[in-house]
GROMACS .gro file of C-alpha atoms in nm:
model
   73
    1UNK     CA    1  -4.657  -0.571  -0.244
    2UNK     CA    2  -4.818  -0.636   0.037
    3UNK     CA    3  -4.875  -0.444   0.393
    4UNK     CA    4  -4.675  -0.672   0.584
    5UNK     CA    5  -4.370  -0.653   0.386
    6UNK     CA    6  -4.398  -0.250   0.449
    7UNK     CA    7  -4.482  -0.342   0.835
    8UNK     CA    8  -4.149  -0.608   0.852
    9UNK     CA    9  -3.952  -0.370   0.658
   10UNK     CA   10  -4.079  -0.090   0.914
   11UNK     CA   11  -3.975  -0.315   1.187
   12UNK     CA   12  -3.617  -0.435   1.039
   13UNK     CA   13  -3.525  -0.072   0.929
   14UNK     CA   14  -3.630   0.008   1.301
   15UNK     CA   15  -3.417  -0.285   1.448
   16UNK     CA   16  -3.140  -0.140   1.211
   17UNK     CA   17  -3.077   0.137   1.360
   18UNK     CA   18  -3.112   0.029   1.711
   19UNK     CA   19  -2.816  -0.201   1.628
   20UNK     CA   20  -2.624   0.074   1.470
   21UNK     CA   21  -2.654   0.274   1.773
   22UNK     CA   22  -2.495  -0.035   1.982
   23UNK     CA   23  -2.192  -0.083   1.799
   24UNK     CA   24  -2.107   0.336   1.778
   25UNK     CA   25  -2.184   0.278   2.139
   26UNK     CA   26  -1.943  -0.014   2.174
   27UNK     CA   27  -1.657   0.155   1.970
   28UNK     CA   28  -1.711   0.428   2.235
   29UNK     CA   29  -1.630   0.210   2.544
   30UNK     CA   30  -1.337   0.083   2.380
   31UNK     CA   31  -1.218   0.466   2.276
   32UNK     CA   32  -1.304   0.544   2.667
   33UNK     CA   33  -1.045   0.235   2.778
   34UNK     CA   34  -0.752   0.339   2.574
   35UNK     CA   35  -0.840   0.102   2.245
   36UNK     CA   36  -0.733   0.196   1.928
   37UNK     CA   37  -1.037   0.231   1.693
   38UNK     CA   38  -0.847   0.210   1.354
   39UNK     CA   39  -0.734  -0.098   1.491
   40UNK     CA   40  -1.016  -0.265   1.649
   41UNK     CA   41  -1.244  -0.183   1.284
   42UNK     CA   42  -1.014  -0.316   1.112
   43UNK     CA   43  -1.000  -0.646   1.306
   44UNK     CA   44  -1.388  -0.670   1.307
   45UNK     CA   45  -1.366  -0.622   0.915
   46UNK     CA   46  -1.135  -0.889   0.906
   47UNK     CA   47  -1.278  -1.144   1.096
   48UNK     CA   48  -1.610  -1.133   0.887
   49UNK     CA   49  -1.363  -1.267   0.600
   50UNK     CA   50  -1.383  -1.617   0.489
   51UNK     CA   51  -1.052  -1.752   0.696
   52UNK     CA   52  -0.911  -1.869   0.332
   53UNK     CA   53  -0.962  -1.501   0.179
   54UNK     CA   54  -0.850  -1.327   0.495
   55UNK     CA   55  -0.530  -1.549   0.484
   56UNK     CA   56  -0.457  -1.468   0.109
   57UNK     CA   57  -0.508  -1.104   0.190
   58UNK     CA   58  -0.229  -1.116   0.471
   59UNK     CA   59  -0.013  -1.287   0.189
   60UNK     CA   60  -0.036  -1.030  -0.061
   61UNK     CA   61  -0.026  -0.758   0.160
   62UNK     CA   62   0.341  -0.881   0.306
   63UNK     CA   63   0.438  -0.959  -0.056
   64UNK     CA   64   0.364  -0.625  -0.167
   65UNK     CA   65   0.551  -0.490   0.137
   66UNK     CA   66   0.829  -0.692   0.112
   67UNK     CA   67   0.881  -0.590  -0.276
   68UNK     CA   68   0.871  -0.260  -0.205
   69UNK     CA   69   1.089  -0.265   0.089
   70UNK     CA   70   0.851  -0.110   0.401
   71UNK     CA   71   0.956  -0.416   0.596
   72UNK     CA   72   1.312  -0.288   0.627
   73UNK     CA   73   1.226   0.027   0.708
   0.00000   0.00000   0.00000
């Protein structure tokens, strides 16, 4: 191990955080103009799926909710 993997992983943890602290602050803004936050998480998780494995997910999901009948509700 050498000191400038400590001093980059000094530095990334660093940037880490920084970028942490813009996205709660993001999610805030959007909370301040009326957005829901459940909603707009889960559409951020979703989009960092690969479009093939985000498409199969909204298959099963409706499957599963057909099948047990929470579409006719």
């Amino acid at each position: 191990l050498q000191r400038s993997h400590v001093e980059k992983i000094i530095h990334l943890t660093r940037d880490k955080k920084e970028i942490s602290d813009e996205i709660r602050e993001m999610y805030a803004a959007a909370k301040d103009r009326g957005v829901d936050i459940a909603t707009l998480k889960q559409i951020v998780k979703l989009s960092k799926m690969d479009p093939d494995d985000r498409e199969e997910w909204f298959a099963r999901v409706d499957n599963m909710g057909a099948k047990l009948n929470f579409w006719s509700m």
